[in-house]
Amino acid sequence: MQTPTARLQVPSGPAARILRQRTVQAAAVVLLVSTACFAIVQNLPGDIAFRIAAGRYGYDQVTAASADSVRAELGLDRPIWQQLLDWIADLLTFNLGNSLVTGADVAGELAFYLSSSTQLAVAALAIAFVTGATAGALAAARPGGAMDRITNLWVSGARALPPFLLGLVLILVFSVHLGVLPAAGHGEAGNIVLPAATLAVGLSGLFARVTRDTVVQVRESGYVHFAQTKDLSARLVFFRHVMRNTGVTLIAYVGVQVLILIEGVVIVESLFAWPGLGHALVHAIFWRDIPMIQATAVALALLVVALNTAVDLGSAAIDPRPRRREVVL
Amino acid sequence: MLGRTMRMAGASAAAVLMMAGCAAEGSSKNQAPQQPLKVVGQFELHGLDPSTTGGFFTRLQVVETLVDADNQGVLQPGLATGWEASPDNRSWRFTLREGASFHDGTAVTAEAVAAALETARSKAASPFSTVPVKAVTAEGGAVRVDLTQPYAPLPAVLAHTSTQILAPSSYAADRTVTDVVGSGPYKVTRLEQPGTIELAVSEQWQDEKPPITEVHYQAVGRSESRALMAESGQADVTFGMDPTSLQRIKQAGKQDIEQVTLPRTILLKVNAGHEILGDVRVRQALSLALDREAMATALLRDPEMAATQLFPPSLPEWHQDNVTPLTHDVEEARKLLTEAGWVPGSDGTLEREGRKFSISLRTFPDRPELPLLATAIQAKLKELGVAVDVKVGNSSEIAAGHQDGSLELALFSRNYALVPDALVTLADDFAPNGADYGSMGWNNADLTSTLNTMATGAGTGSLEENRRTVTEIMHAELPVIPVAWYRQSAVVSKRVDGLVLDPLERSWRLTDLSWAK
């Protein structure tokens, strides 16, 4: 006699599963990234003690005497494996150590640079998302229409302009000629507008394109046609079905773009003298400031994990498709 | 549909402009006096210790040194109103300014000064660490410095920015600097490393209060950005301008340009212990191959900066008017190389006994003109048949290359007035064993004895004669080949009056500035 297959409906708990997987991933990433950074820095050309001394005392003040004192002070002549184990031991106690150049607490420095970069990225993303998604939705209303063609032009133009050049153009227009915004710097009102706009222009074009294509695709889908046959108003169909399904694609896309933003703002930070993670990482590598390099790289890696987690959770939350796992017993 | 679209686009544009308008409220165009003075420079702050701050806080007049210097390099009273040496020149006594206070309200005592100097002496990066000091002590309200042997330039060394005097509250228990509490006219109100320093006039300052009461310093790494900040009026005083931007701003005429020739020389350091470069005729030939005037004109946009000798006119005590200027003479250079046994090979590169004349040149990009000059030098030497491999890396590779003997040529700039008396830097740079930013594999007994005589204040010959001897030896032997001198420029907005640049780069003289009427 055949035993009938019992189908048991269990709450899948996607959020808990995602968090479990990502926590394990985060731990592995921290270990791998920090070890890889350490190995790479040790194999870079040049004497680490001399580089650190150049960072500390200035480019034309570094001497053999200052490099020797740095070497002795920091124990750079200890075996490499011992230095790495010390750092990992500190990491396990959540101690990121001190910068070899500035002597400051790395965690404090990292928090400052990270918050600066995050501010810039969030502002850029907000501008890009609002302008891009609006333009994309409008373009999708009539594919091939005037707005669609304008958006196409905007996408091509925005992507073709390198951020450095675009930033210079914005400074020339809004600071030098109109005098309405500060050209560069940090800490004053308005400092964020131009760097955020520089990053947003390129991104907004992409958002417009993705939004437009997704909206068109979703409009053509069976469930939207079905919803329309139910006599729902066009507005209700758009927000309840089109936007919700478009959102799943957009959230995943935004996640990828944020990563590109956070890791790709070096040029913009440099042009606008914005003290962010890009600035910190470049300087740390230049000076061989190992704790700062490792901490910055680990922070960036964890950011990737955190964003992927957020994207997964966000997608799971708004995805209108059924959320049930069938467990065959 | 399109109409609605256009309305939305118009609304978006209006919103962006409103944001810009809000952000720009109080922007530089309508700056009223009593706004902070905005100073922009290329240097970032990487630490608070006087040996690592690169003179930031003396330039901003937050801290003082015992001894100051005027624009001619003549020593002036700083925190010390006077100083005198004992008859045997082994002990110096510095009298402190009466009633001086630190920004935290505590008095500037001899004990605090002695402790700050002892801390400075322990730092390898400070020239004070190389002075033969036995002890620094407080004695009857004055500071006493005992030496193991006479050392005439001591007061000049105590004008170096690494010997700045900080209040006891600036130090942690292990003597690391955690705060910058000085005794100068300005005090720090906000410090955000690496790029922002905000200052206000100190209530403790005894002398006349500066007309400008608040100062904001912003570090901006890229010279293009600094130029745009100057052009847009965002910055009142902008340092570290590249020659091209400076020329553009000068032509626009909307800002003033202040300039001063610095006692800084761009040098080609030569490894004289090298089998090729050890021959003085070869060093002279390399020097003759350089078209300094063309390089200064094309790359520095300043033909007057072509170096005709090691010391620029801004070091009047050392600059010699009667020395034969370094010139460009390719034929003479070829003749010298032929004398030294070098003949053109099949590919045009010079050869001697099967060895090609091929050398490497190290430089670094922190000063943007250095890689450009290195490329120009490479081109000029190629015309002569010398193959130069230019390596643009980190400045520390020059010091490291000096130490391990691998350095052949290096291009860098050297400020001979880091300590107001150039003798201190020269004695270090051209010591018998050489120095990271001085000679390499070269020594000259006459030069060593002359520098020693000057440092100890003993021996015969006047200071002028001794300086001439030093200059002539360097000119003939070329342990370093001078390439160009340096002009410091600052762009100053029309809102500000009174900026005079300090050729010693010790101070930005902010207390002399005022808002234009």
PDB file of C-alpha atoms in Angstrom, chain A residues 50-51 54-57 59-66 69 101-102 112-113 134 138 141-142 146-147 164 168 171-172 174-177 179-186 188-191 193 270-273 275 279 283 286-287, chain B residues 1-2 5 8 17 19-20 23-24 27 29 38 43-44 46-47 51-52 124-125 160 190 192-194 196 218-222 224-225 228-229 231-232 234 264 364 366-367 393-397 399-400 403 413-414 418 436-437:
ATOM      1  CA  PHE A  50      60.012  54.380   5.180  1.00  0.00           C
ATOM      2  CA  ARG A  51      56.493  54.688   3.757  1.00  0.00           C
ATOM      3  CA  ALA A  54      56.763  59.614   4.908  1.00  0.00           C
ATOM      4  CA  GLY A  55      53.105  59.621   5.919  1.00  0.00           C
ATOM      5  CA  ARG A  56      53.894  60.799   9.417  1.00  0.00           C
ATOM      6  CA  TYR A  57      56.566  63.401   8.874  1.00  0.00           C
ATOM      7  CA  TYR A  59      57.147  63.761   1.991  1.00  0.00           C
ATOM      8  CA  ASP A  60      60.380  65.723   2.236  1.00  0.00           C
ATOM      9  CA  GLN A  61      61.044  65.107   5.910  1.00  0.00           C
ATOM     10  CA  VAL A  62      61.357  61.344   5.878  1.00  0.00           C
ATOM     11  CA  THR A  63      64.840  60.139   6.739  1.00  0.00           C
ATOM     12  CA  ALA A  64      66.489  56.843   7.582  1.00  0.00           C
ATOM     13  CA  ALA A  65      66.545  57.898  11.248  1.00  0.00           C
ATOM     14  CA  SER A  66      62.799  58.550  11.323  1.00  0.00           C
ATOM     15  CA  SER A  69      62.421  54.882  14.889  1.00  0.00           C
ATOM     16  CA  VAL A 101      50.626  57.061  10.609  1.00  0.00           C
ATOM     17  CA  THR A 102      48.277  59.247  12.619  1.00  0.00           C
ATOM     18  CA  PHE A 112      34.256  59.229  10.380  1.00  0.00           C
ATOM     19  CA  TYR A 113      35.231  58.245   6.815  1.00  0.00           C
ATOM     20  CA  THR A 134      10.421  59.510 -12.354  1.00  0.00           C
ATOM     21  CA  LEU A 138       7.217  58.783 -17.556  1.00  0.00           C
ATOM     22  CA  ALA A 141       4.009  55.635 -20.256  1.00  0.00           C
ATOM     23  CA  ARG A 142       4.484  55.927 -24.016  1.00  0.00           C
ATOM     24  CA  ALA A 146       9.027  62.217 -26.824  1.00  0.00           C
ATOM     25  CA  MET A 147       9.789  61.565 -23.140  1.00  0.00           C
ATOM     26  CA  PHE A 164      35.731  63.996 -12.941  1.00  0.00           C
ATOM     27  CA  LEU A 168      34.499  70.192 -12.988  1.00  0.00           C
ATOM     28  CA  ILE A 171      31.814  73.540 -10.224  1.00  0.00           C
ATOM     29  CA  LEU A 172      32.387  75.935 -13.114  1.00  0.00           C
ATOM     30  CA  PHE A 174      27.352  76.613  -9.998  1.00  0.00           C
ATOM     31  CA  SER A 175      30.409  77.928  -8.122  1.00  0.00           C
ATOM     32  CA  VAL A 176      32.563  79.972 -10.436  1.00  0.00           C
ATOM     33  CA  HIS A 177      29.900  81.516 -12.712  1.00  0.00           C
ATOM     34  CA  GLY A 179      28.368  81.606  -7.232  1.00  0.00           C
ATOM     35  CA  VAL A 180      25.500  79.745  -5.560  1.00  0.00           C
ATOM     36  CA  LEU A 181      27.357  76.668  -4.228  1.00  0.00           C
ATOM     37  CA  PRO A 182      30.727  75.995  -2.626  1.00  0.00           C
ATOM     38  CA  ALA A 183      33.221  74.466  -5.072  1.00  0.00           C
ATOM     39  CA  ALA A 184      34.804  71.958  -2.699  1.00  0.00           C
ATOM     40  CA  GLY A 185      35.432  71.201   0.948  1.00  0.00           C
ATOM     41  CA  HIS A 186      33.634  69.582   3.832  1.00  0.00           C
ATOM     42  CA  GLU A 188      29.844  73.673   5.523  1.00  0.00           C
ATOM     43  CA  ALA A 189      26.234  73.866   4.413  1.00  0.00           C
ATOM     44  CA  GLY A 190      25.961  73.073   0.756  1.00  0.00           C
ATOM     45  CA  ASN A 191      29.269  71.212   0.476  1.00  0.00           C
ATOM     46  CA  VAL A 193      25.294  69.240  -3.159  1.00  0.00           C
ATOM     47  CA  SER A 270      39.314  63.639  -4.414  1.00  0.00           C
ATOM     48  CA  LEU A 271      37.948  66.403  -6.648  1.00  0.00           C
ATOM     49  CA  PHE A 272      35.645  67.822  -3.986  1.00  0.00           C
ATOM     50  CA  ALA A 273      38.046  67.244  -1.048  1.00  0.00           C
ATOM     51  CA  PRO A 275      36.990  62.909   3.351  1.00  0.00           C
ATOM     52  CA  HIS A 279      40.249  58.980   0.366  1.00  0.00           C
ATOM     53  CA  HIS A 283      46.131  57.252   1.599  1.00  0.00           C
ATOM     54  CA  PHE A 286      50.123  54.870  -0.161  1.00  0.00           C
ATOM     55  CA  TRP A 287      51.538  54.944   3.378  1.00  0.00           C
TER      56      TRP A 287
ATOM     57  CA  MET B   1       1.082  63.968 -21.352  1.00  0.00           C
ATOM     58  CA  LEU B   2       4.098  65.846 -22.527  1.00  0.00           C
ATOM     59  CA  THR B   5       5.957  65.886 -18.063  1.00  0.00           C
ATOM     60  CA  MET B   8       7.162  67.943 -13.531  1.00  0.00           C
ATOM     61  CA  LEU B  17      17.712  75.417  -7.618  1.00  0.00           C
ATOM     62  CA  MET B  19      18.234  73.555  -2.635  1.00  0.00           C
ATOM     63  CA  ALA B  20      21.196  75.271  -4.194  1.00  0.00           C
ATOM     64  CA  ALA B  23      22.841  75.837   0.539  1.00  0.00           C
ATOM     65  CA  ALA B  24      24.402  78.947  -0.820  1.00  0.00           C
ATOM     66  CA  SER B  27      27.917  82.143   0.360  1.00  0.00           C
ATOM     67  CA  LYS B  29      29.816  86.360  -2.818  1.00  0.00           C
ATOM     68  CA  LYS B  38      38.748  80.892   4.632  1.00  0.00           C
ATOM     69  CA  PHE B  43      48.482  69.947   3.156  1.00  0.00           C
ATOM     70  CA  GLU B  44      46.484  67.602   5.338  1.00  0.00           C
ATOM     71  CA  HIS B  46      48.013  63.630   9.898  1.00  0.00           C
ATOM     72  CA  GLY B  47      48.821  63.983  13.553  1.00  0.00           C
ATOM     73  CA  SER B  51      57.240  66.633  14.654  1.00  0.00           C
ATOM     74  CA  THR B  52      54.454  65.409  12.359  1.00  0.00           C
ATOM     75  CA  ALA B 124      63.960  61.575  15.401  1.00  0.00           C
ATOM     76  CA  ALA B 125      62.222  63.854  12.883  1.00  0.00           C
ATOM     77  CA  HIS B 160      62.089  75.105  13.962  1.00  0.00           C
ATOM     78  CA  ARG B 190      37.434  72.694  16.004  1.00  0.00           C
ATOM     79  CA  GLU B 192      38.586  67.463  12.107  1.00  0.00           C
ATOM     80  CA  GLN B 193      41.516  65.471  10.761  1.00  0.00           C
ATOM     81  CA  PRO B 194      42.644  65.293   8.049  1.00  0.00           C
ATOM     82  CA  THR B 196      39.527  70.968   8.669  1.00  0.00           C
ATOM     83  CA  GLN B 218      40.461  73.508   4.638  1.00  0.00           C
ATOM     84  CA  ALA B 219      42.863  70.989   3.107  1.00  0.00           C
ATOM     85  CA  VAL B 220      42.101  70.301  -0.545  1.00  0.00           C
ATOM     86  CA  GLY B 221      44.321  67.754  -2.253  1.00  0.00           C
ATOM     87  CA  ARG B 222      43.778  68.561  -5.923  1.00  0.00           C
ATOM     88  CA  GLU B 224      42.329  72.078  -9.831  1.00  0.00           C
ATOM     89  CA  SER B 225      39.866  72.124  -6.929  1.00  0.00           C
ATOM     90  CA  LEU B 228      38.263  76.684  -8.576  1.00  0.00           C
ATOM     91  CA  MET B 229      37.695  77.517  -4.901  1.00  0.00           C
ATOM     92  CA  GLU B 231      38.126  81.594  -8.601  1.00  0.00           C
ATOM     93  CA  SER B 232      34.646  81.128  -7.172  1.00  0.00           C
ATOM     94  CA  GLN B 234      34.880  80.426  -1.745  1.00  0.00           C
ATOM     95  CA  ARG B 264      64.017  76.138  -1.525  1.00  0.00           C
ATOM     96  CA  PHE B 364      57.746  61.559  -6.481  1.00  0.00           C
ATOM     97  CA  ASP B 366      53.677  65.195  -4.176  1.00  0.00           C
ATOM     98  CA  ARG B 367      55.042  68.327  -5.776  1.00  0.00           C
ATOM     99  CA  GLY B 393      57.213  56.622  -6.708  1.00  0.00           C
ATOM    100  CA  ASN B 394      57.084  57.553  -3.054  1.00  0.00           C
ATOM    101  CA  SER B 395      59.420  60.165  -1.589  1.00  0.00           C
ATOM    102  CA  SER B 396      60.644  57.676   0.996  1.00  0.00           C
ATOM    103  CA  GLU B 397      62.247  55.592  -1.767  1.00  0.00           C
ATOM    104  CA  ALA B 399      65.877  57.969   1.553  1.00  0.00           C
ATOM    105  CA  ALA B 400      65.659  54.170   1.335  1.00  0.00           C
ATOM    106  CA  GLN B 403      70.580  53.894   2.719  1.00  0.00           C
ATOM    107  CA  SER B 413      63.165  70.011  -3.542  1.00  0.00           C
ATOM    108  CA  ARG B 414      65.038  71.027  -0.418  1.00  0.00           C
ATOM    109  CA  LEU B 418      63.548  74.858   7.640  1.00  0.00           C
ATOM    110  CA  ASP B 436      69.152  61.218   2.696  1.00  0.00           C
ATOM    111  CA  TYR B 437      68.459  64.643   1.144  1.00  0.00           C
TER     112      TYR B 437
END
